[in-house]
Each structure stands twice: as C-alpha cells, then as structure tokens.
Amino acid sequence: DAFLTMVLMGAMHGASSGFLSLSMPNTFSMSPNYVRKYIEKNGLKRPDRDAFQVIRKRCRRFLRKGGLPGSGRAIHGDVRDLNESVGIEPGSVRLIFSSPPYLKVIKYGMYNWIRLWWLLGEHKSVDGKLDDAHSIKPYIDFIGEVLRTTMPLLDPHRGIACWVIGDVKKKNVASVNLAKKTWEALSEVEALDANGKLAKYRLLGIFEDSIPKSSKVTRIWKSKTDKSGKATVVDRILIICHEDANPLPIIPNGQISWEPMQP
C-alpha cells in the first residue's frame, strides 16, 4: 500500500520515540561509518520500538481530520519531460514549488540510503541517474530547460512558480546569489504557453531564507572534518509567473492553520 509505505518512510529515522531509529536527523541519513562512530563516541543505545505501533500512531495522526479531499498523482521521471506526461492539462497548474538540486552539495541517494535500502536494497543507482553535478553555467542551462517545459503547464492567469535556490559558497570567494544570477540569465527565456502563445516569465520577487548555523539540519551532527551544511549559507526563493499573469493568494493568511502537527 503506497500510503503505508509513505508513513513508514517518514518514520525510518529521527530524534524521538515516533521514529524507528536511535536519535539522528530525520531529513537525511548520515553515512553508515559516521553513524557507527557517533554511536560509539556518545554511547547511544539502540531503542526497542514496535514498528506496527509507530505506524499505527502516525496513521491516526495523519488521518485525524479524515481523508484528504480529492486525489493526487506522483510522476517518477525527469521534470524536463513533464509536458509529455499524460494527464497534466496545459494551463492547469496554479503552483509549482520545487528545490532543484544544489550545486555539487548533496548526493540525494547517499543521504537517503536508509530509506532506499528499504525500498530498493541500495542507493548508488539513484545517484547514478540523478543530474545533480552541475557547475553554475550548466545549472542555469538546466533551469532554462525546466522553465521552457513548465511554461505550457502553468496557468497563464494565476499560476506561479517558486524555485528554492541556495547561494553558492566557494573557498576564499564571496557567496554567489545563484537565484539572482539565474533570473538575470533567464529573464528573456521564451516558451509556448498554454494557449500556444510565445511568452516570457515575470519576476514577482526573490525572497531570502537565512538559516542559522545552529538550526541547519545538515550541521546537527557536526564534526571538525564534516562539511555538511557549510556550502549553502542562504536559501532564496525565486518566484515567477507568466508575463501576463495576475496571481492572487491561493489561500488568505487568515485561513491557514499555523498549529504544528504534534508527533
């Protein structure tokens, strides 16, 4: 069952009794050797958890307000092929929110090796398929391809696209605002929209999301030699829309429940 698999994937590892592992970050998997050494150094003990009880508790929490209305669809593939996907109508997408692969910072397969071990038995094949080893120019070219692909899918009147792009930090060089650099390079990109008209994107804003070093997930298990979390100082959200669009808030702030879901 896909739902139960999703619930289990979220519970594989984390820092509380709602997870199936000893205390570790929930968002990514530290390497086996790093985990082994950290356990030895800090005297951590393997917890005795009932997997069925953990899954049952999570299911009740997720479904306490009933099932979600409507249905969703997951597509396993290259974003640059989205306009060829059956079932996505031109102009039907009102919101795109994505975090493209950061420049040579994260190996997504390796940092999800525990979940992938359960799903596939290994993680190396995932890293071998992902297009995530770009320098700046190939990265911008890649984003340009993505913008051309998603233009015909985006609602030309209300749709917006949000791209989370981290600043690039190089040794002995000032950080590069990659979101700004990307927009400057791609602001003149044209593509056929949902109506078959050649159109450009319009910039709505670039918003900074500074992450305190003490709060950055990739630095929770830090060491003198570990470089996790040091390559990206600031995340920014590049928000764009069709050049003729007049996007309005999809949900007013007053209708959003800010109460966190408790484990």
C-alpha atoms as an extended CHARMM CRD file, in Angstrom:
* protein
*
       263  EXT
         1         1  ASP       CA              0.0000000000        0.0000000000        0.0000000000  PROA      1               0.0000000000
         2         2  ALA       CA              1.5000000000        3.3270000000       -1.0890000000  PROA      2               0.0000000000
         3         3  PHE       CA              0.0910000000        5.2280000000        1.9000000000  PROA      3               0.0000000000
         4         4  LEU       CA              1.6090000000        2.8440000000        4.4500000000  PROA      4               0.0000000000
         5         5  THR       CA              4.9150000000        2.9020000000        2.5890000000  PROA      5               0.0000000000
         6         6  MET       CA              4.9080000000        6.7090000000        2.7620000000  PROA      6               0.0000000000
         7         7  VAL       CA              4.1640000000        6.6010000000        6.5020000000  PROA      7               0.0000000000
         8         8  LEU       CA              6.9530000000        4.0980000000        7.0930000000  PROA      8               0.0000000000
         9         9  MET       CA              9.4720000000        6.1270000000        5.0690000000  PROA      9               0.0000000000
        10        10  GLY       CA              8.7970000000        9.1290000000        7.2970000000  PROA      10              0.0000000000
        11        11  ALA       CA              9.3530000000        7.0180000000       10.4070000000  PROA      11              0.0000000000
        12        12  MET       CA             12.5790000000        5.2660000000        9.4060000000  PROA      12              0.0000000000
        13        13  HSD       CA             14.8840000000        7.5710000000       11.3470000000  PROA      13              0.0000000000
        14        14  GLY       CA             14.5280000000       10.6170000000       13.5790000000  PROA      14              0.0000000000
        15        15  ALA       CA             15.0830000000       12.0410000000       17.0380000000  PROA      15              0.0000000000
        16        16  SER       CA             12.0180000000       10.9310000000       19.0430000000  PROA      16              0.0000000000
        17        17  SER       CA             10.0640000000        7.8290000000       20.0090000000  PROA      17              0.0000000000
        18        18  GLY       CA              7.9170000000        8.3960000000       16.9240000000  PROA      18              0.0000000000
        19        19  PHE       CA             10.7540000000        7.0330000000       14.7850000000  PROA      19              0.0000000000
        20        20  LEU       CA             12.2890000000        3.5840000000       14.4300000000  PROA      20              0.0000000000
        21        21  SER       CA             15.9480000000        4.5200000000       14.9220000000  PROA      21              0.0000000000
        22        22  LEU       CA             18.2180000000        5.8600000000       17.5910000000  PROA      22              0.0000000000
        23        23  SER       CA             18.3870000000        9.6580000000       17.6490000000  PROA      23              0.0000000000
        24        24  MET       CA             19.5110000000       11.0880000000       14.3060000000  PROA      24              0.0000000000
        25        25  PRO       CA             18.3050000000       13.7190000000       11.7940000000  PROA      25              0.0000000000
        26        26  ASN       CA             15.0010000000       12.8940000000       10.1260000000  PROA      26              0.0000000000
        27        27  THR       CA             15.6010000000       14.6620000000        6.8260000000  PROA      27              0.0000000000
        28        28  PHE       CA             18.6940000000       12.7730000000        5.6590000000  PROA      28              0.0000000000
        29        29  SER       CA             20.7350000000        9.6840000000        6.5100000000  PROA      29              0.0000000000
        30        30  MET       CA             24.2660000000       10.0740000000        7.8080000000  PROA      30              0.0000000000
        31        31  SER       CA             26.7680000000        7.6090000000        6.3250000000  PROA      31              0.0000000000
        32        32  PRO       CA             26.9540000000        4.1590000000        7.9870000000  PROA      32              0.0000000000
        33        33  ASN       CA             30.5250000000        4.7320000000        9.2150000000  PROA      33              0.0000000000
        34        34  TYR       CA             29.6560000000        8.1680000000       10.6030000000  PROA      34              0.0000000000
        35        35  VAL       CA             26.6460000000        6.7660000000       12.4510000000  PROA      35              0.0000000000
        36        36  ARG       CA             28.7120000000        3.8860000000       13.8380000000  PROA      36              0.0000000000
        37        37  LYS       CA             31.4250000000        6.2110000000       15.1550000000  PROA      37              0.0000000000
        38        38  TYR       CA             28.8780000000        8.6780000000       16.5530000000  PROA      38              0.0000000000
        39        39  ILE       CA             27.1170000000        5.8710000000       18.4180000000  PROA      39              0.0000000000
        40        40  GLU       CA             30.3910000000        4.6640000000       19.9250000000  PROA      40              0.0000000000
        41        41  LYS       CA             31.5420000000        8.1510000000       20.8850000000  PROA      41              0.0000000000
        42        42  ASN       CA             28.2640000000        9.1600000000       22.5360000000  PROA      42              0.0000000000
        43        43  GLY       CA             27.2960000000        5.7980000000       23.9840000000  PROA      43              0.0000000000
        44        44  LEU       CA             23.9390000000        5.6650000000       22.2090000000  PROA      44              0.0000000000
        45        45  LYS       CA             21.7490000000        2.6050000000       22.7310000000  PROA      45              0.0000000000
        46        46  ARG       CA             19.5100000000        1.0400000000       20.1090000000  PROA      46              0.0000000000
        47        47  PRO       CA             15.8690000000        1.7020000000       21.0970000000  PROA      47              0.0000000000
        48        48  ASP       CA             13.3020000000       -1.0830000000       21.3280000000  PROA      48              0.0000000000
        49        49  ARG       CA             10.4640000000        0.1000000000       19.0720000000  PROA      49              0.0000000000
        50        50  ASP       CA              7.3500000000       -1.6690000000       17.8200000000  PROA      50              0.0000000000
        51        51  ALA       CA              7.1780000000       -0.7670000000       14.1120000000  PROA      51              0.0000000000
        52        52  PHE       CA              3.4710000000       -1.5480000000       13.8890000000  PROA      52              0.0000000000
        53        53  GLN       CA              2.7010000000        0.6560000000       16.8890000000  PROA      53              0.0000000000
        54        54  VAL       CA              4.7180000000        3.5500000000       15.4270000000  PROA      54              0.0000000000
        55        55  ILE       CA              2.9770000000        3.2370000000       12.0490000000  PROA      55              0.0000000000
        56        56  ARG       CA             -0.4610000000        2.9300000000       13.6860000000  PROA      56              0.0000000000
        57        57  LYS       CA              0.1020000000        6.0790000000       15.7530000000  PROA      57              0.0000000000
        58        58  ARG       CA              1.3050000000        8.0180000000       12.7130000000  PROA      58              0.0000000000
        59        59  CYS       CA             -1.6620000000        6.9050000000       10.6100000000  PROA      59              0.0000000000
        60        60  ARG       CA             -4.0920000000        8.0660000000       13.2940000000  PROA      60              0.0000000000
        61        61  ARG       CA             -2.3630000000       11.4320000000       13.4600000000  PROA      61              0.0000000000
        62        62  PHE       CA             -2.3120000000       11.9030000000        9.6900000000  PROA      62              0.0000000000
        63        63  LEU       CA             -5.9690000000       10.9170000000        9.3360000000  PROA      63              0.0000000000
        64        64  ARG       CA             -7.4060000000       12.5010000000       12.4810000000  PROA      64              0.0000000000
        65        65  LYS       CA             -9.3390000000       15.0180000000       10.3600000000  PROA      65              0.0000000000
        66        66  GLY       CA            -10.4070000000       12.4030000000        7.8620000000  PROA      66              0.0000000000
        67        67  GLY       CA             -9.0500000000       11.5570000000        4.4560000000  PROA      67              0.0000000000
        68        68  LEU       CA             -7.7440000000       14.3040000000        2.2260000000  PROA      68              0.0000000000
        69        69  PRO       CA            -10.2630000000       15.5660000000       -0.3430000000  PROA      69              0.0000000000
        70        70  GLY       CA             -9.6070000000       14.7410000000       -3.9680000000  PROA      70              0.0000000000
        71        71  SER       CA             -6.6430000000       12.7410000000       -5.1330000000  PROA      71              0.0000000000
        72        72  GLY       CA             -3.0280000000       13.2480000000       -6.0790000000  PROA      72              0.0000000000
        73        73  ARG       CA             -0.6020000000       11.8990000000       -8.6040000000  PROA      73              0.0000000000
        74        74  ALA       CA              3.0970000000       11.1270000000       -8.3470000000  PROA      74              0.0000000000
        75        75  ILE       CA              5.2100000000       11.0880000000      -11.5030000000  PROA      75              0.0000000000
        76        76  HSD       CA              8.5600000000        9.3250000000      -11.4790000000  PROA      76              0.0000000000
        77        77  GLY       CA             10.6090000000       10.9600000000      -14.1810000000  PROA      77              0.0000000000
        78        78  ASP       CA             12.6040000000       13.9170000000      -15.4620000000  PROA      78              0.0000000000
        79        79  VAL       CA             10.9790000000       17.3100000000      -14.9080000000  PROA      79              0.0000000000
        80        80  ARG       CA             12.0800000000       18.2720000000      -18.4080000000  PROA      80              0.0000000000
        81        81  ASP       CA              9.6710000000       15.6620000000      -19.7600000000  PROA      81              0.0000000000
        82        82  LEU       CA              6.6480000000       16.8610000000      -17.7790000000  PROA      82              0.0000000000
        83        83  ASN       CA              4.8270000000       18.3920000000      -20.7320000000  PROA      83              0.0000000000
        84        84  GLU       CA              4.7660000000       14.9280000000      -22.2950000000  PROA      84              0.0000000000
        85        85  SER       CA              3.1410000000       13.3550000000      -19.2220000000  PROA      85              0.0000000000
        86        86  VAL       CA             -0.3620000000       12.0510000000      -19.7880000000  PROA      86              0.0000000000
        87        87  GLY       CA             -2.9410000000       13.6900000000      -17.5390000000  PROA      87              0.0000000000
        88        88  ILE       CA             -1.4230000000       17.1460000000      -16.9910000000  PROA      88              0.0000000000
        89        89  GLU       CA             -3.6160000000       19.5500000000      -18.8980000000  PROA      89              0.0000000000
        90        90  PRO       CA             -1.9920000000       22.6830000000      -20.3650000000  PROA      90              0.0000000000
        91        91  GLY       CA             -2.6230000000       25.6800000000      -18.1120000000  PROA      91              0.0000000000
        92        92  SER       CA             -3.9060000000       23.5380000000      -15.2290000000  PROA      92              0.0000000000
        93        93  VAL       CA             -1.0310000000       24.1140000000      -12.7930000000  PROA      93              0.0000000000
        94        94  ARG       CA             -1.5190000000       27.0040000000      -10.3630000000  PROA      94              0.0000000000
        95        95  LEU       CA              1.5360000000       26.4210000000       -8.1980000000  PROA      95              0.0000000000
        96        96  ILE       CA              4.9570000000       24.9420000000       -8.8300000000  PROA      96              0.0000000000
        97        97  PHE       CA              7.1850000000       24.7130000000       -5.7560000000  PROA      97              0.0000000000
        98        98  SER       CA             10.4890000000       22.9350000000       -6.1310000000  PROA      98              0.0000000000
        99        99  SER       CA             14.0440000000       22.8710000000       -4.8670000000  PROA      99              0.0000000000
       100       100  PRO       CA             16.2840000000       21.9410000000       -7.8100000000  PROA      100             0.0000000000
       101       101  PRO       CA             19.4780000000       20.0000000000       -7.0000000000  PROA      101             0.0000000000
       102       102  TYR       CA             22.0490000000       22.2010000000       -5.2620000000  PROA      102             0.0000000000
       103       103  LEU       CA             25.3960000000       22.6000000000       -6.9670000000  PROA      103             0.0000000000
       104       104  LYS       CA             27.5110000000       19.5480000000       -6.0710000000  PROA      104             0.0000000000
       105       105  VAL       CA             26.3760000000       19.8140000000       -2.4420000000  PROA      105             0.0000000000
       106       106  ILE       CA             24.0760000000       16.8530000000       -1.8410000000  PROA      106             0.0000000000
       107       107  LYS       CA             24.1570000000       13.2880000000       -3.0970000000  PROA      107             0.0000000000
       108       108  TYR       CA             20.4620000000       12.5710000000       -2.7850000000  PROA      108             0.0000000000
       109       109  GLY       CA             20.8140000000        8.8050000000       -2.9600000000  PROA      109             0.0000000000
       110       110  MET       CA             23.5960000000        8.6250000000       -0.3880000000  PROA      110             0.0000000000
       111       111  TYR       CA             21.7990000000       10.9670000000        2.0080000000  PROA      111             0.0000000000
       112       112  ASN       CA             18.6740000000        8.7870000000        1.7800000000  PROA      112             0.0000000000
       113       113  TRP       CA             20.4530000000        5.4440000000        1.8970000000  PROA      113             0.0000000000
       114       114  ILE       CA             18.3770000000        4.0980000000        4.7930000000  PROA      114             0.0000000000
       115       115  ARG       CA             15.0390000000        4.7040000000        3.0590000000  PROA      115             0.0000000000
       116       116  LEU       CA             16.4390000000        3.4870000000       -0.2620000000  PROA      116             0.0000000000
       117       117  TRP       CA             17.8270000000        0.3710000000        1.4280000000  PROA      117             0.0000000000
       118       118  TRP       CA             14.2600000000       -0.4940000000        2.4160000000  PROA      118             0.0000000000
       119       119  LEU       CA             12.7680000000        0.4500000000       -0.9560000000  PROA      119             0.0000000000
       120       120  LEU       CA             15.4240000000       -0.7740000000       -3.3830000000  PROA      120             0.0000000000
       121       121  GLY       CA             18.1150000000       -2.5540000000       -1.4090000000  PROA      121             0.0000000000
       122       122  GLU       CA             20.7660000000        0.0420000000       -2.3670000000  PROA      122             0.0000000000
       123       123  HSD       CA             21.2130000000        3.7490000000       -3.1400000000  PROA      123             0.0000000000
       124       124  LYS       CA             24.0340000000        4.0050000000       -5.6920000000  PROA      124             0.0000000000
       125       125  SER       CA             21.7830000000        3.5000000000       -8.7100000000  PROA      125             0.0000000000
       126       126  VAL       CA             19.7850000000        6.5860000000       -7.6820000000  PROA      126             0.0000000000
       127       127  ASP       CA             22.8650000000        8.8130000000       -7.5290000000  PROA      127             0.0000000000
       128       128  GLY       CA             23.9680000000        7.3730000000      -10.8590000000  PROA      128             0.0000000000
       129       129  LYS       CA             20.7600000000        8.5280000000      -12.5440000000  PROA      129             0.0000000000
       130       130  LEU       CA             20.3670000000       11.9850000000      -10.9860000000  PROA      130             0.0000000000
       131       131  ASP       CA             21.5280000000       15.0570000000      -12.8990000000  PROA      131             0.0000000000
       132       132  ASP       CA             22.9500000000       16.9060000000       -9.8870000000  PROA      132             0.0000000000
       133       133  ALA       CA             26.6700000000       17.5240000000      -10.5030000000  PROA      133             0.0000000000
       134       134  HSD       CA             26.4200000000       20.8970000000      -12.2260000000  PROA      134             0.0000000000
       135       135  SER       CA             28.6690000000       23.9290000000      -12.1170000000  PROA      135             0.0000000000
       136       136  ILE       CA             26.9430000000       27.3180000000      -12.4280000000  PROA      136             0.0000000000
       137       137  LYS       CA             26.5430000000       27.5550000000      -16.2150000000  PROA      137             0.0000000000
       138       138  PRO       CA             25.1960000000       24.0130000000      -16.7560000000  PROA      138             0.0000000000
       139       139  TYR       CA             22.9170000000       24.5660000000      -13.7520000000  PROA      139             0.0000000000
       140       140  ILE       CA             21.4290000000       27.7070000000      -15.3050000000  PROA      140             0.0000000000
       141       141  ASP       CA             21.0610000000       25.9010000000      -18.6340000000  PROA      141             0.0000000000
       142       142  PHE       CA             19.2300000000       23.1080000000      -16.8050000000  PROA      142             0.0000000000
       143       143  ILE       CA             16.8370000000       25.5530000000      -15.1170000000  PROA      143             0.0000000000
       144       144  GLY       CA             16.2410000000       27.1770000000      -18.5010000000  PROA      144             0.0000000000
       145       145  GLU       CA             15.1340000000       23.8130000000      -19.9000000000  PROA      145             0.0000000000
       146       146  VAL       CA             12.8270000000       23.3600000000      -16.9230000000  PROA      146             0.0000000000
       147       147  LEU       CA             11.2470000000       26.8050000000      -17.4020000000  PROA      147             0.0000000000
       148       148  ARG       CA             10.5620000000       26.0680000000      -21.0510000000  PROA      148             0.0000000000
       149       149  THR       CA              8.9990000000       22.7380000000      -20.1230000000  PROA      149             0.0000000000
       150       150  THR       CA              6.7410000000       24.0920000000      -17.3810000000  PROA      150             0.0000000000
       151       151  MET       CA              5.5090000000       27.2380000000      -19.1710000000  PROA      151             0.0000000000
       152       152  PRO       CA              2.7050000000       25.4460000000      -21.1030000000  PROA      152             0.0000000000
       153       153  LEU       CA              1.5590000000       23.6760000000      -17.9270000000  PROA      153             0.0000000000
       154       154  LEU       CA              1.3280000000       26.8440000000      -15.8170000000  PROA      154             0.0000000000
       155       155  ASP       CA             -1.9830000000       28.6870000000      -15.5210000000  PROA      155             0.0000000000
       156       156  PRO       CA             -1.2490000000       31.8130000000      -17.6320000000  PROA      156             0.0000000000
       157       157  HSD       CA             -3.5540000000       33.9680000000      -15.4950000000  PROA      157             0.0000000000
       158       158  ARG       CA             -2.9690000000       32.8670000000      -11.8900000000  PROA      158             0.0000000000
       159       159  GLY       CA             -0.1160000000       30.3510000000      -11.8520000000  PROA      159             0.0000000000
       160       160  ILE       CA              3.1650000000       30.9760000000      -10.0430000000  PROA      160             0.0000000000
       161       161  ALA       CA              6.4290000000       29.0320000000       -9.9140000000  PROA      161             0.0000000000
       162       162  CYS       CA              8.6480000000       29.0580000000       -6.8240000000  PROA      162             0.0000000000
       163       163  TRP       CA             12.2060000000       27.7730000000       -7.0900000000  PROA      163             0.0000000000
       164       164  VAL       CA             14.3000000000       27.3380000000       -3.9300000000  PROA      164             0.0000000000
       165       165  ILE       CA             17.8970000000       28.0880000000       -4.8900000000  PROA      165             0.0000000000
       166       166  GLY       CA             20.7720000000       28.1680000000       -2.4160000000  PROA      166             0.0000000000
       167       167  ASP       CA             23.6310000000       30.6470000000       -2.5560000000  PROA      167             0.0000000000
       168       168  VAL       CA             26.8960000000       29.1140000000       -3.7270000000  PROA      168             0.0000000000
       169       169  LYS       CA             29.8250000000       29.3440000000       -1.3370000000  PROA      169             0.0000000000
       170       170  LYS       CA             33.3100000000       28.8510000000       -2.7410000000  PROA      170             0.0000000000
       171       171  LYS       CA             36.6070000000       28.8000000000       -0.8860000000  PROA      171             0.0000000000
       172       172  ASN       CA             38.0840000000       32.2860000000       -0.4080000000  PROA      172             0.0000000000
       173       173  VAL       CA             35.3540000000       33.7910000000       -2.6250000000  PROA      173             0.0000000000
       174       174  ALA       CA             32.2320000000       35.7330000000       -1.6680000000  PROA      174             0.0000000000
       175       175  SER       CA             28.9610000000       33.8030000000       -1.8360000000  PROA      175             0.0000000000
       176       176  VAL       CA             27.1610000000       33.8540000000       -5.1820000000  PROA      176             0.0000000000
       177       177  ASN       CA             23.4630000000       34.7880000000       -5.1410000000  PROA      177             0.0000000000
       178       178  LEU       CA             22.5380000000       31.9950000000       -7.5270000000  PROA      178             0.0000000000
       179       179  ALA       CA             18.8180000000       32.8290000000       -7.5670000000  PROA      179             0.0000000000
       180       180  LYS       CA             19.5610000000       36.3690000000       -8.7790000000  PROA      180             0.0000000000
       181       181  LYS       CA             22.1640000000       35.1260000000      -11.2370000000  PROA      181             0.0000000000
       182       182  THR       CA             19.7290000000       32.5340000000      -12.5830000000  PROA      182             0.0000000000
       183       183  TRP       CA             16.9800000000       35.1050000000      -13.1420000000  PROA      183             0.0000000000
       184       184  GLU       CA             19.3550000000       37.5600000000      -14.8160000000  PROA      184             0.0000000000
       185       185  ALA       CA             20.4040000000       34.8260000000      -17.2300000000  PROA      185             0.0000000000
       186       186  LEU       CA             16.9000000000       33.5030000000      -17.9310000000  PROA      186             0.0000000000
       187       187  SER       CA             14.6420000000       36.5640000000      -17.7620000000  PROA      187             0.0000000000
       188       188  GLU       CA             14.3820000000       36.6150000000      -21.5590000000  PROA      188             0.0000000000
       189       189  VAL       CA             13.5920000000       32.9160000000      -21.9260000000  PROA      189             0.0000000000
       190       190  GLU       CA             10.5790000000       32.3770000000      -24.1760000000  PROA      190             0.0000000000
       191       191  ALA       CA              8.3730000000       29.3170000000      -24.4650000000  PROA      191             0.0000000000
       192       192  LEU       CA              4.9380000000       28.4210000000      -25.7570000000  PROA      192             0.0000000000
       193       193  ASP       CA              2.3210000000       28.9060000000      -23.0430000000  PROA      193             0.0000000000
       194       194  ALA       CA             -0.9440000000       27.0070000000      -22.5160000000  PROA      194             0.0000000000
       195       195  ASN       CA             -2.5820000000       28.9610000000      -25.3380000000  PROA      195             0.0000000000
       196       196  GLY       CA              0.2190000000       28.2910000000      -27.8000000000  PROA      196             0.0000000000
       197       197  LYS       CA              1.4790000000       31.8630000000      -27.4860000000  PROA      197             0.0000000000
       198       198  LEU       CA              5.1970000000       32.6310000000      -27.1860000000  PROA      198             0.0000000000
       199       199  ALA       CA              5.6320000000       34.1160000000      -23.7110000000  PROA      199             0.0000000000
       200       200  LYS       CA              8.2140000000       35.0900000000      -21.1130000000  PROA      200             0.0000000000
       201       201  TYR       CA              8.2140000000       34.8990000000      -17.3440000000  PROA      201             0.0000000000
       202       202  ARG       CA              7.8020000000       37.8650000000      -14.9910000000  PROA      202             0.0000000000
       203       203  LEU       CA              9.7060000000       38.2040000000      -11.7280000000  PROA      203             0.0000000000
       204       204  LEU       CA              7.4940000000       38.5130000000       -8.6390000000  PROA      204             0.0000000000
       205       205  GLY       CA             10.3580000000       38.5270000000       -6.1720000000  PROA      205             0.0000000000
       206       206  ILE       CA             13.3970000000       36.8240000000       -4.7080000000  PROA      206             0.0000000000
       207       207  PHE       CA             12.9640000000       36.1470000000       -1.0110000000  PROA      207             0.0000000000
       208       208  GLU       CA             15.8000000000       35.3160000000        1.3630000000  PROA      208             0.0000000000
       209       209  ASP       CA             15.5240000000       32.4660000000        3.8130000000  PROA      209             0.0000000000
       210       210  SER       CA             18.5560000000       32.7350000000        6.0630000000  PROA      210             0.0000000000
       211       211  ILE       CA             19.1960000000       29.5990000000        8.1090000000  PROA      211             0.0000000000
       212       212  PRO       CA             21.0130000000       29.9880000000       11.4560000000  PROA      212             0.0000000000
       213       213  LYS       CA             24.0110000000       27.6730000000       11.6140000000  PROA      213             0.0000000000
       214       214  SER       CA             22.7190000000       26.1780000000       14.8560000000  PROA      214             0.0000000000
       215       215  SER       CA             19.4060000000       25.2500000000       13.2080000000  PROA      215             0.0000000000
       216       216  LYS       CA             20.6650000000       23.8580000000        9.9280000000  PROA      216             0.0000000000
       217       217  VAL       CA             19.7790000000       20.1860000000        9.7200000000  PROA      217             0.0000000000
       218       218  THR       CA             22.9510000000       19.2360000000        7.8820000000  PROA      218             0.0000000000
       219       219  ARG       CA             25.0120000000       20.5940000000       10.7820000000  PROA      219             0.0000000000
       220       220  ILE       CA             23.1940000000       18.8570000000       13.6180000000  PROA      220             0.0000000000
       221       221  TRP       CA             25.7790000000       16.0780000000       13.7130000000  PROA      221             0.0000000000
       222       222  LYS       CA             28.7710000000       18.2700000000       13.0560000000  PROA      222             0.0000000000
       223       223  SER       CA             32.4520000000       17.4600000000       13.3840000000  PROA      223             0.0000000000
       224       224  LYS       CA             35.7030000000       19.2300000000       12.5950000000  PROA      224             0.0000000000
       225       225  THR       CA             36.0480000000       17.3760000000        9.3120000000  PROA      225             0.0000000000
       226       226  ASP       CA             32.3870000000       17.2980000000        8.2960000000  PROA      226             0.0000000000
       227       227  LYS       CA             31.4920000000       19.8890000000        5.6490000000  PROA      227             0.0000000000
       228       228  SER       CA             27.7450000000       19.2900000000        5.7630000000  PROA      228             0.0000000000
       229       229  GLY       CA             25.7180000000       22.4830000000        5.7730000000  PROA      229             0.0000000000
       230       230  LYS       CA             28.6740000000       24.7690000000        5.0570000000  PROA      230             0.0000000000
       231       231  ALA       CA             28.3360000000       25.0410000000        1.2880000000  PROA      231             0.0000000000
       232       232  THR       CA             24.9680000000       26.8120000000        1.2890000000  PROA      232             0.0000000000
       233       233  VAL       CA             24.7790000000       29.8830000000        3.5400000000  PROA      233             0.0000000000
       234       234  VAL       CA             21.4270000000       31.2710000000        2.3820000000  PROA      234             0.0000000000
       235       235  ASP       CA             18.4530000000       29.7400000000        0.6170000000  PROA      235             0.0000000000
       236       236  ARG       CA             16.4280000000       32.0340000000       -1.6390000000  PROA      236             0.0000000000
       237       237  ILE       CA             13.0400000000       31.5340000000       -3.2650000000  PROA      237             0.0000000000
       238       238  LEU       CA             12.8080000000       32.7610000000       -6.8440000000  PROA      238             0.0000000000
       239       239  ILE       CA              9.1110000000       33.4440000000       -7.5540000000  PROA      239             0.0000000000
       240       240  ILE       CA              7.9950000000       33.9830000000      -11.1460000000  PROA      240             0.0000000000
       241       241  CYS       CA              4.8300000000       33.8480000000      -13.2320000000  PROA      241             0.0000000000
       242       242  HSD       CA              3.6210000000       34.1900000000      -16.8300000000  PROA      242             0.0000000000
       243       243  GLU       CA              4.3620000000       37.7180000000      -18.0500000000  PROA      243             0.0000000000
       244       244  ASP       CA              0.6130000000       38.4660000000      -18.3820000000  PROA      244             0.0000000000
       245       245  ALA       CA             -0.4810000000       36.7830000000      -15.1490000000  PROA      245             0.0000000000
       246       246  ASN       CA             -2.0740000000       38.4970000000      -12.1690000000  PROA      246             0.0000000000
       247       247  PRO       CA             -1.6780000000       35.8620000000       -9.4590000000  PROA      247             0.0000000000
       248       248  LEU       CA             -3.6490000000       36.3120000000       -6.2490000000  PROA      248             0.0000000000
       249       249  PRO       CA             -3.0860000000       34.4790000000       -2.9480000000  PROA      249             0.0000000000
       250       250  ILE       CA             -4.4550000000       30.9580000000       -3.2600000000  PROA      250             0.0000000000
       251       251  ILE       CA             -5.3370000000       30.9030000000        0.4520000000  PROA      251             0.0000000000
       252       252  PRO       CA             -5.5540000000       34.0910000000        2.5740000000  PROA      252             0.0000000000
       253       253  ASN       CA             -3.2980000000       34.0180000000        5.6380000000  PROA      253             0.0000000000
       254       254  GLY       CA             -6.3700000000       34.0960000000        7.8880000000  PROA      254             0.0000000000
       255       255  GLN       CA             -7.4760000000       30.7130000000        6.5620000000  PROA      255             0.0000000000
       256       256  ILE       CA             -4.1670000000       28.9700000000        7.2190000000  PROA      256             0.0000000000
       257       257  SER       CA             -3.7940000000       26.9160000000       10.3850000000  PROA      257             0.0000000000
       258       258  TRP       CA             -0.3040000000       27.5350000000       11.7320000000  PROA      258             0.0000000000
       259       259  GLU       CA             -0.6440000000       24.9500000000       14.5060000000  PROA      259             0.0000000000
       260       260  PRO       CA              2.0990000000       22.3260000000       14.0530000000  PROA      260             0.0000000000
       261       261  MET       CA              1.2060000000       18.6470000000       13.8580000000  PROA      261             0.0000000000
       262       262  GLN       CA              2.4340000000       17.0210000000       17.0430000000  PROA      262             0.0000000000
       263       263  PRO       CA              4.0040000000       13.5380000000       16.9560000000  PROA      263             0.0000000000
